[in-house]
């Protein structure tokens, strides 16, 4: 059930019984999350309201996830698209067929999808799907087709020995099938003959689905290297930055040397991440990368992975949420709620108990250590009683969904409540540049928006969370799956603070809106330069009349239409020009001016273009 409706019902029932002010007074005396959770668990009126939606959710969860007949109907739909050469539509139907398939239906869907990948010259995905189809018990009498396709893929990839073996297997299967495939047998025999005497390779390369998937993963774009060695105390960051404390804005990251525009100073892998529900058929549930061919969970039909490797890695937490993913999404608790649950399941009770006992600051900020997540700012003391009450009920509700008897684990519920306070101020959006599939129309209203940045998930990044906000930031986040690189978009002098933008930029949001939103969600009053000097919005900012050289050049570059997924051939030269313009303007021009924003947007677009691409429709 939608949590908002549930909470409204709880508040209504409490009002009816006339106990609101007394309960609110008692709840306000709770001084820790443990006490808040105990309070909710001991409040009969709340527990009573939770029972019915929890029981309904349990009924839903017990319904079978896999269905041979549904899988067959998606596959039939895929076959129709395939016959019409609508390859992407066919893949999409086969993906749906795979999510709900089991046994032979799974094998058939993998095999059919491998045919589309083969036709699209995606040899690695085709090969991987062939092996998975065979693993799933693809019918023996049809296996010769897969072996021949496998041989073709190997040949295209330049693995002649492997191709030779596959064609020979196809030939043996055709021979044992008798006379009915006479023509096929002739053509396979001639393919084998054409290969001639191949030298048998000593090592077996890409012999199973995992090794093929490693090759697929290797071809993805990787985050850039750090500009310097890794900082021992902040392993995700370079030695160009260090952590300090300030009186008025808590912890902050500061440059230890001058940092140039474009430099990569942090590369952090998410401690935990979640994928938005609408991307479950196109993105990996675990690493958030776009994938043309997801592999399904063995048991539920609600998640897909880019590879069997990610599926195995995700088992540590997915075994607890298997079959529950849709129920969690339907609670509409938002990304922070879902991320809180994922974090807790990934961490496990024992590590949470250890973190609870170690409130003191550890010297090393290791992004893979739950302790760094545990210590994120939650602004608890500034939250109202009503806000904390709502979050405590939410934590109990979410954790009760996990338990067959609706009795939540108190330690886990307490950890979820802690994260429900810290994530709204600390979690990061994962955004990929979305490329329109062939045949679809992208947005063309602005040249740089042909490929739209699209939010596909959320992540917990403890080192990135140490960066404070400015309405005129000096760094930008660039996403590579669930890895984020921090790159400078302004010069950062030694001793200056790294400043990110929390979603409210001076060029597009009025000062009053920025201040109100930052204060509501992040509990601080922004005193950055654009706020202090009340800079105008982009549309009202002046243009560089005095520097036509800069103004015209920036305009010319920004107007270039970056239509190909890799940008125009000269994209990296353009990025270098943007950096040059930004450098010049920082020292010689009084900001704000439109050309500065244009060059900065151009550079940010280039960074996004060189990172993860999601080849799906821009909506
Ligand atoms: C993502 S954290 C940033 C790191 C934080 N300073 C810390 O100690 O963990 C966000 C919180 O930092 C503080 N903060 C961020 N930017 C700020 C700013 N420009 N001025 C004052 N406080 C700020 C607010 O408390 C906000 O909720």
XYZ file of C-alpha atoms and ligand atoms in Angstrom:
646
model
C 0.000 0.000 0.000
C 1.015 3.576 -0.721
C 2.695 4.808 2.483
C 1.215 8.317 2.249
C -2.340 6.926 2.309
C -1.438 4.613 5.132
C 0.075 7.429 7.181
C -2.963 9.651 6.574
C -5.124 6.812 7.891
C -2.923 6.445 10.979
C -3.120 10.190 11.708
C -6.882 10.103 11.188
C -7.316 7.179 13.620
C -5.111 8.841 16.221
C -7.161 12.038 15.970
C -10.408 10.061 16.343
C -9.170 8.557 19.588
C -8.128 12.017 20.762
C -4.604 10.972 21.708
C -2.558 13.046 19.288
C -1.171 15.742 21.549
C -0.413 13.344 24.378
C 1.304 10.932 22.011
C 3.224 13.715 20.338
C 4.431 14.942 23.738
C 5.583 11.437 24.682
C 7.256 10.820 21.290
C 9.142 14.117 21.571
C 10.912 12.793 24.690
C 12.580 10.031 22.637
C 16.228 10.956 22.254
C 17.471 8.159 19.995
C 16.272 6.258 16.949
C 16.150 3.093 19.066
C 13.667 4.794 21.399
C 11.620 6.121 18.469
C 11.299 2.654 16.935
C 10.398 1.110 20.317
C 7.768 3.804 20.747
C 6.092 3.001 17.412
C 6.240 -0.735 18.067
C 4.554 -0.230 21.432
C 1.785 1.996 20.036
C -1.214 -0.247 19.459
C -3.122 2.276 17.299
C -0.252 2.407 14.778
C 0.348 -1.353 14.781
C -3.368 -1.968 14.179
C -3.403 0.276 11.082
C -0.340 -1.475 9.649
C -1.745 -5.011 9.894
C -4.149 -4.995 6.946
C -1.780 -3.519 4.324
C 0.966 -5.816 5.568
C -1.270 -8.868 5.230
C -2.323 -7.797 1.730
C 1.317 -7.383 0.728
C 2.106 -10.871 2.047
C -0.696 -12.365 -0.064
C 0.684 -10.619 -3.114
C 4.193 -11.869 -2.383
C 3.042 -15.479 -2.161
C 1.656 -15.397 -5.742
C 3.911 -17.284 -8.204
C 6.280 -15.015 -10.120
C 7.188 -17.207 -13.066
C 4.765 -18.320 -15.761
C 5.558 -20.545 -18.735
C 2.441 -19.382 -20.584
C 3.095 -15.658 -20.075
C 6.699 -16.201 -21.126
C 5.489 -18.016 -24.266
C 3.124 -15.187 -25.171
C 5.863 -12.528 -24.827
C 8.107 -14.765 -26.913
C 5.455 -15.091 -29.623
C 5.135 -11.301 -29.659
C 8.932 -11.077 -29.984
C 8.868 -13.530 -32.894
C 6.340 -11.354 -34.731
C 8.560 -8.279 -34.304
C 11.608 -10.273 -35.355
C 9.945 -11.446 -38.548
C 9.241 -7.789 -39.370
C 12.899 -6.976 -38.590
C 11.869 -4.739 -35.684
C 14.911 -5.836 -33.731
C 14.671 -3.554 -30.682
C 10.998 -4.355 -30.228
C 11.771 -8.056 -30.531
C 14.490 -7.747 -27.882
C 12.149 -5.922 -25.574
C 9.529 -8.714 -25.865
C 12.156 -11.416 -25.343
C 13.405 -9.525 -22.271
C 9.886 -9.665 -20.835
C 9.634 -13.330 -21.754
C 12.897 -14.018 -19.915
C 11.863 -12.169 -16.760
C 8.835 -14.426 -16.274
C 10.254 -17.555 -17.903
C 11.452 -20.772 -16.330
C 12.759 -24.075 -17.655
C 12.319 -24.537 -21.380
C 10.563 -21.180 -21.878
C 13.705 -19.514 -20.552
C 15.908 -21.529 -22.899
C 13.746 -20.647 -25.903
C 13.672 -16.943 -25.059
C 17.480 -16.822 -24.665
C 17.871 -18.626 -27.981
C 15.486 -16.285 -29.809
C 17.152 -13.211 -28.327
C 20.537 -14.560 -29.413
C 19.223 -14.596 -32.991
C 18.363 -10.885 -32.819
C 21.753 -10.012 -31.320
C 23.360 -12.069 -34.083
C 21.463 -10.090 -36.728
C 22.480 -6.837 -35.039
C 26.144 -7.944 -35.076
C 26.271 -7.928 -31.258
C 28.330 -11.123 -31.257
C 29.193 -11.178 -27.562
C 25.594 -10.870 -26.344
C 24.532 -13.452 -28.912
C 27.221 -15.889 -27.706
C 26.333 -15.307 -24.050
C 22.644 -15.966 -24.722
C 23.432 -19.133 -26.689
C 25.361 -20.533 -23.729
C 22.586 -19.588 -21.303
C 19.987 -21.207 -23.591
C 22.030 -24.410 -23.623
C 22.456 -24.269 -19.824
C 18.686 -24.010 -19.472
C 18.094 -27.211 -21.432
C 17.447 -25.969 -24.952
C 15.756 -28.811 -26.920
C 18.373 -31.186 -28.352
C 16.651 -31.501 -31.737
C 17.034 -27.734 -32.299
C 20.559 -27.394 -30.893
C 22.229 -27.477 -34.317
C 20.765 -23.991 -35.009
C 22.409 -22.571 -31.900
C 25.722 -24.259 -32.653
C 25.793 -22.828 -36.146
C 24.946 -19.341 -34.823
C 27.647 -19.800 -32.209
C 30.140 -20.696 -34.919
C 29.241 -17.547 -36.864
C 29.735 -15.371 -33.771
C 33.130 -16.903 -33.001
C 34.191 -16.398 -36.570
C 33.144 -12.735 -36.524
C 35.119 -12.261 -33.327
C 38.160 -13.863 -34.945
C 38.163 -17.055 -32.828
C 38.572 -19.580 -35.604
C 39.213 -22.637 -33.405
C 36.052 -22.002 -31.440
C 34.101 -21.472 -34.657
C 35.477 -24.723 -36.036
C 34.365 -26.620 -32.941
C 30.872 -25.097 -32.979
C 30.329 -25.843 -36.669
C 31.505 -29.418 -36.122
C 29.057 -29.812 -33.243
C 26.301 -28.465 -35.490
C 27.316 -30.956 -38.173
C 27.257 -33.924 -35.767
C 23.817 -32.909 -34.523
C 22.512 -32.594 -38.078
C 23.975 -35.967 -39.026
C 22.342 -37.698 -36.096
C 19.024 -36.062 -36.987
C 18.969 -37.984 -40.270
C 17.953 -36.853 -43.719
C 15.572 -33.986 -42.884
C 18.312 -31.316 -42.756
C 20.222 -32.344 -45.870
C 20.713 -28.823 -47.240
C 21.814 -27.477 -43.873
C 24.334 -30.287 -43.576
C 25.814 -29.424 -46.950
C 26.171 -25.749 -46.059
C 27.743 -26.453 -42.633
C 30.161 -28.933 -44.171
C 31.269 -26.325 -46.673
C 31.754 -23.742 -43.879
C 33.973 -26.222 -42.060
C 35.920 -26.919 -45.204
C 36.468 -23.186 -45.773
C 38.062 -22.881 -42.356
C 40.674 -25.386 -43.510
C 43.218 -26.765 -41.112
C 42.989 -24.510 -38.116
C 45.653 -24.497 -35.483
C 44.048 -25.584 -32.238
C 44.467 -22.909 -29.574
C 46.028 -24.208 -26.401
C 43.936 -22.052 -24.080
C 40.174 -22.043 -24.009
C 39.009 -18.467 -24.337
C 35.525 -17.310 -23.394
C 34.384 -20.847 -22.752
C 31.467 -19.969 -20.486
C 28.858 -17.231 -20.066
C 30.864 -15.513 -17.311
C 34.012 -15.152 -19.378
C 31.993 -13.709 -22.276
C 30.308 -11.300 -19.885
C 33.736 -10.151 -18.667
C 34.504 -9.169 -22.269
C 31.187 -7.299 -22.518
C 31.946 -5.433 -19.289
C 35.491 -4.577 -20.473
C 34.007 -2.750 -23.453
C 32.061 -0.369 -21.252
C 33.322 3.143 -20.670
C 35.269 3.414 -17.459
C 35.490 6.400 -15.149
C 38.685 8.396 -15.718
C 41.682 7.793 -13.481
C 42.268 10.057 -10.497
C 44.611 12.956 -11.292
C 46.990 11.860 -8.523
C 47.565 8.946 -6.164
C 44.706 7.968 -3.964
C 44.450 9.806 -0.633
C 45.172 7.272 2.139
C 42.467 8.735 4.375
C 39.918 9.106 1.559
C 40.714 6.238 -0.829
C 38.073 7.322 -3.375
C 39.719 10.757 -3.668
C 43.099 11.922 -4.904
C 45.796 13.590 -2.824
C 44.678 16.890 -4.390
C 41.966 17.086 -1.765
C 41.635 16.574 1.960
C 38.897 16.458 4.538
C 38.542 19.317 7.009
C 35.962 20.503 9.513
C 34.342 23.908 9.531
C 32.365 25.611 12.263
C 29.339 26.605 10.210
C 29.023 23.885 7.546
C 30.337 20.664 9.106
C 32.796 18.478 7.252
C 34.047 19.699 3.888
C 36.538 18.729 1.184
C 39.275 21.237 0.390
C 41.912 21.442 -2.371
C 45.501 20.764 -1.252
C 46.801 22.286 -4.504
C 45.443 24.294 -7.441
C 43.012 22.137 -9.422
C 42.453 22.816 -13.117
C 39.128 22.688 -14.925
C 38.417 19.163 -16.187
C 40.497 17.396 -13.508
C 39.055 14.231 -11.933
C 39.588 14.338 -8.178
C 37.177 11.684 -6.863
C 35.997 8.371 -8.327
C 33.647 6.589 -5.963
C 31.697 3.347 -6.271
C 28.327 3.395 -4.558
C 28.091 1.669 -1.193
C 24.529 0.796 -2.185
C 22.253 1.798 -5.039
C 18.720 1.304 -6.330
C 17.248 1.291 -9.821
C 13.986 3.102 -10.547
C 11.157 0.652 -11.317
C 10.629 1.808 -14.904
C 14.153 0.739 -15.914
C 13.971 -2.873 -14.739
C 13.878 -4.247 -18.283
C 16.739 -2.139 -19.606
C 19.216 -1.619 -16.726
C 21.090 -3.839 -14.316
C 19.455 -4.066 -10.898
C 22.936 -4.316 -9.348
C 25.448 -2.094 -11.202
C 22.834 0.175 -12.909
C 24.464 -0.104 -16.329
C 22.240 -0.113 -19.376
C 22.018 -3.565 -20.907
C 20.354 -4.689 -24.136
C 19.945 -8.207 -22.753
C 19.208 -8.599 -19.039
C 19.377 -11.991 -17.331
C 16.516 -12.616 -14.883
C 16.590 -13.542 -11.215
C 16.256 -17.323 -10.780
C 13.202 -16.986 -8.565
C 11.344 -13.674 -8.987
C 10.263 -11.879 -12.150
C 10.872 -8.383 -10.811
C 14.544 -7.713 -11.512
C 17.067 -8.214 -14.292
C 20.870 -8.092 -14.268
C 23.346 -7.128 -16.965
C 25.205 -10.383 -16.379
C 25.254 -13.573 -14.355
C 28.230 -11.952 -12.568
C 26.058 -9.116 -11.227
C 23.271 -11.588 -10.451
C 25.673 -13.607 -8.266
C 27.077 -10.494 -6.570
C 23.577 -9.182 -5.826
C 22.604 -12.440 -4.107
C 23.930 -11.105 -0.776
C 20.987 -8.696 -0.518
C 18.570 -9.836 -3.195
C 17.906 -13.127 -1.371
C 16.111 -11.061 1.295
C 14.127 -8.871 -1.106
C 13.462 -11.475 -3.813
C 9.786 -11.228 -4.806
C 9.413 -8.080 -2.710
C 10.824 -5.499 -5.121
C 7.462 -4.579 -6.660
C 5.827 -4.409 -3.226
C 8.529 -1.994 -2.056
C 8.098 0.166 -5.152
C 4.338 0.267 -4.601
C 4.801 1.693 -1.098
C 5.897 4.880 -2.908
C 8.274 5.713 -0.088
C 10.544 7.335 -2.659
C 14.131 6.668 -3.634
C 15.507 7.453 -0.187
C 13.221 4.925 1.480
C 14.098 2.208 -1.023
C 17.793 3.018 -0.766
C 17.617 2.843 3.036
C 16.139 -0.666 2.872
C 18.703 -1.808 0.287
C 21.568 -0.433 2.383
C 20.412 -2.232 5.484
C 19.877 -5.547 3.675
C 23.267 -5.278 2.035
C 25.004 -4.492 5.307
C 23.394 -7.077 7.561
C 22.539 -6.972 11.235
C 26.009 -7.814 12.597
C 27.802 -4.931 10.875
C 25.017 -2.545 11.849
C 25.415 -3.545 15.493
C 29.164 -2.888 15.259
C 28.568 0.558 13.691
C 26.016 1.380 16.428
C 28.720 0.837 19.013
C 31.349 2.920 17.212
C 29.965 6.426 17.092
C 33.473 7.949 17.099
C 34.988 9.039 13.789
C 37.217 6.556 12.047
C 40.223 8.154 10.388
C 39.782 6.422 7.029
C 36.727 7.135 4.881
C 36.434 3.813 3.110
C 33.461 3.918 0.699
C 32.872 0.188 1.093
C 32.570 0.426 4.876
C 29.092 0.839 6.372
C 30.610 3.015 9.121
C 30.960 5.885 6.629
C 27.258 5.635 5.736
C 26.279 5.392 9.378
C 27.975 8.728 10.087
C 26.265 10.761 7.360
C 24.614 13.972 8.512
C 20.908 13.427 9.312
C 20.046 16.877 10.718
C 17.984 15.041 13.367
C 18.041 17.862 15.907
C 16.490 20.218 13.361
C 13.656 17.901 12.387
C 10.172 18.423 13.818
C 8.476 15.817 16.017
C 5.951 15.210 13.215
C 8.745 14.608 10.679
C 10.525 12.112 12.953
C 7.245 10.362 13.813
C 6.427 9.905 10.116
C 9.891 8.537 9.349
C 9.771 6.165 12.338
C 6.405 4.745 11.176
C 7.850 4.383 7.665
C 10.876 2.463 8.970
C 8.642 0.085 10.939
C 6.338 -0.416 7.935
C 9.197 -1.145 5.535
C 10.918 -3.576 7.858
C 7.618 -5.314 8.746
C 7.188 -6.108 5.040
C 10.317 -8.242 5.316
C 8.932 -10.473 8.055
C 6.311 -13.200 7.573
C 4.831 -12.448 11.037
C 4.904 -8.643 10.499
C 7.275 -8.305 13.480
C 10.166 -6.124 12.290
C 13.729 -6.593 13.432
C 14.257 -3.654 15.758
C 17.946 -3.174 14.968
C 17.263 -3.076 11.229
C 14.266 -0.748 11.626
C 16.422 1.600 13.698
C 19.098 1.616 10.969
C 16.454 2.326 8.308
C 15.148 5.244 10.393
C 18.657 6.659 10.652
C 19.077 6.490 6.868
C 15.607 7.933 6.264
C 16.979 11.055 7.917
C 20.424 11.130 6.327
C 19.609 10.093 2.747
C 17.431 13.108 1.856
C 20.533 15.253 2.549
C 23.145 12.842 1.228
C 21.964 10.331 -1.399
C 22.951 10.957 -5.016
C 20.953 10.653 -8.198
C 22.361 8.337 -10.841
C 21.801 9.977 -14.224
C 22.841 8.602 -17.588
C 22.711 10.256 -20.933
C 19.849 8.575 -22.761
C 20.287 7.974 -26.449
C 17.179 7.524 -28.587
C 16.897 4.094 -30.143
C 16.908 4.087 -33.942
C 13.535 5.169 -35.280
C 12.514 7.227 -32.246
C 12.575 10.999 -32.141
C 14.813 12.578 -29.521
C 14.244 16.008 -28.061
C 15.614 18.557 -30.452
C 14.517 21.828 -28.909
C 18.050 22.557 -27.681
C 21.132 21.327 -29.514
C 22.783 19.999 -26.374
C 19.642 18.206 -25.272
C 19.382 15.807 -28.171
C 20.463 13.230 -25.654
C 18.735 13.890 -22.368
C 20.222 13.253 -18.961
C 17.851 10.781 -17.445
C 17.553 9.812 -13.759
C 17.700 6.041 -13.547
C 18.443 5.450 -9.872
C 19.897 6.625 -6.584
C 23.063 5.771 -4.680
C 24.808 6.169 -1.351
C 28.310 7.609 -1.843
C 29.913 8.454 1.512
C 32.881 10.443 0.175
C 30.813 12.469 -2.309
C 28.502 13.213 0.605
C 31.270 15.236 2.230
C 30.954 17.921 -0.445
C 28.947 20.987 0.525
C 26.645 22.953 -1.755
C 27.004 26.099 -3.843
C 24.492 27.576 -6.306
C 27.551 28.160 -8.523
C 29.398 24.826 -8.060
C 33.013 24.179 -8.968
C 32.608 20.422 -9.572
C 30.182 18.193 -11.449
C 29.195 14.551 -10.936
C 29.588 12.205 -13.923
C 27.983 8.731 -13.692
C 29.463 5.469 -14.937
C 26.850 2.927 -13.875
C 26.951 3.072 -10.081
C 30.362 4.789 -10.071
C 30.526 8.591 -9.945
C 33.511 10.713 -10.973
C 33.864 14.249 -9.623
C 35.379 16.635 -12.160
C 36.264 20.286 -11.754
C 34.213 22.735 -13.831
C 35.839 25.833 -12.327
C 39.363 26.508 -11.194
C 39.765 25.515 -7.571
C 42.660 27.241 -5.850
C 44.643 25.559 -3.096
C 42.731 25.888 0.181
C 39.382 26.433 -1.541
C 36.455 24.162 -0.841
C 35.021 21.723 -3.413
C 31.396 22.698 -3.963
C 28.709 20.626 -5.643
C 25.221 21.683 -6.670
C 22.366 19.998 -4.779
C 19.884 20.625 -7.600
C 19.367 24.374 -7.293
C 21.557 26.368 -9.671
C 21.596 30.158 -9.775
C 21.168 30.186 -13.561
C 17.850 28.321 -13.501
C 16.312 28.819 -10.029
C 15.398 32.127 -8.375
C 17.259 32.916 -5.168
C 14.076 32.685 -3.043
C 13.291 29.230 -4.433
C 16.872 28.040 -3.879
C 16.978 29.271 -0.325
C 13.575 27.811 0.545
C 14.320 24.406 -0.979
C 17.803 24.096 0.514
C 16.525 25.072 3.909
C 13.603 22.605 3.727
C 15.579 19.574 2.574
C 19.119 20.287 3.788
C 18.579 22.534 6.805
C 21.014 25.326 5.942
C 20.950 28.878 4.673
C 23.041 29.228 1.536
C 25.528 32.106 1.546
C 27.296 31.371 -1.740
C 28.292 34.271 -4.002
C 25.220 34.134 -6.289
C 22.995 34.176 -3.173
C 24.971 36.960 -1.464
C 25.088 39.105 -4.631
C 21.665 38.004 -5.910
C 22.880 37.008 -9.369
C 20.256 37.057 -12.160
C 18.902 33.946 -13.878
C 20.589 32.876 -17.121
C 17.937 34.539 -19.289
C 18.468 37.901 -17.523
C 22.259 37.735 -17.307
C 24.338 40.034 -19.480
C 26.123 38.905 -22.620
C 29.754 39.555 -23.389
C 29.424 42.593 -25.662
C 32.954 43.671 -24.785
C 34.506 40.345 -25.788
C 33.007 39.359 -29.172
C 35.937 36.963 -29.673
C 34.822 34.822 -26.731
C 31.140 35.329 -27.216
C 31.020 34.257 -30.858
C 33.318 31.285 -30.417
C 31.309 29.874 -27.516
C 28.055 30.345 -29.420
C 29.463 28.617 -32.479
C 30.531 25.553 -30.530
C 27.383 25.215 -28.480
C 25.256 25.330 -31.610
C 26.980 22.227 -32.979
C 24.501 19.402 -33.074
C 25.967 16.445 -31.214
C 23.939 13.808 -32.928
C 26.136 10.727 -32.664
C 26.350 8.917 -29.324
C 30.066 9.697 -29.215
C 29.584 13.346 -30.082
C 31.093 14.973 -33.121
C 34.485 13.622 -34.159
C 36.152 16.694 -32.715
C 34.329 16.373 -29.326
C 37.481 16.205 -27.225
C 38.901 19.258 -29.017
C 35.662 21.079 -28.272
C 35.948 20.132 -24.616
C 39.474 21.559 -24.566
C 38.129 24.790 -26.090
C 35.391 25.017 -23.479
C 38.024 24.621 -20.763
C 40.107 27.356 -22.420
C 37.123 29.760 -22.555
C 36.170 29.065 -18.964
C 39.749 29.676 -17.851
C 39.925 32.965 -19.737
C 36.566 34.189 -18.497
C 37.350 33.344 -14.852
C 40.275 35.731 -14.879
C 39.108 38.454 -17.252
C 35.341 38.720 -17.036
C 32.962 39.764 -14.286
C 30.477 36.900 -13.721
C 27.680 36.123 -14.311
C 27.598 36.214 -18.104
C 25.658 33.923 -20.419
C 28.726 32.791 -22.338
C 30.231 31.373 -19.145
C 27.144 29.233 -18.568
C 27.156 28.148 -22.205
C 30.765 26.994 -22.109
C 30.241 25.267 -18.751
C 27.106 23.479 -20.018
C 29.026 22.426 -23.130
C 31.781 20.933 -20.977
C 29.319 19.152 -18.669
C 27.556 17.726 -21.705
C 30.849 16.443 -23.049
C 31.631 14.752 -19.711
C 28.209 13.061 -19.744
C 28.693 12.053 -23.365
C 31.969 10.347 -22.502
C 30.368 8.425 -19.609
C 27.603 5.806 -19.473
C 25.087 5.863 -22.270
C 21.653 4.332 -21.918
C 20.468 3.454 -25.375
C 16.792 3.758 -24.802
C 14.077 6.224 -25.632
C 14.444 9.751 -24.382
C 11.056 10.589 -22.930
C 25.859 16.126 1.874
S 26.155 16.836 3.416
C 27.642 17.715 3.155
C 28.695 17.362 4.172
C 28.412 17.849 5.557
N 28.965 19.167 5.750
C 28.926 16.881 6.594
O 29.488 17.326 7.590
O 28.708 15.688 6.435
C 24.886 18.027 3.420
C 24.785 18.834 4.677
O 25.922 19.680 4.795
C 25.545 20.985 5.232
N 25.807 21.943 4.125
C 25.976 21.666 2.824
N 26.241 22.756 2.111
C 26.230 23.781 2.963
C 26.434 25.187 2.826
N 26.697 25.743 1.649
N 26.354 25.936 3.934
C 26.081 25.393 5.140
N 25.880 24.067 5.329
C 25.959 23.268 4.267
C 24.058 20.883 5.563
O 23.941 20.491 6.903
C 23.586 19.732 4.701
O 22.438 19.089 5.207
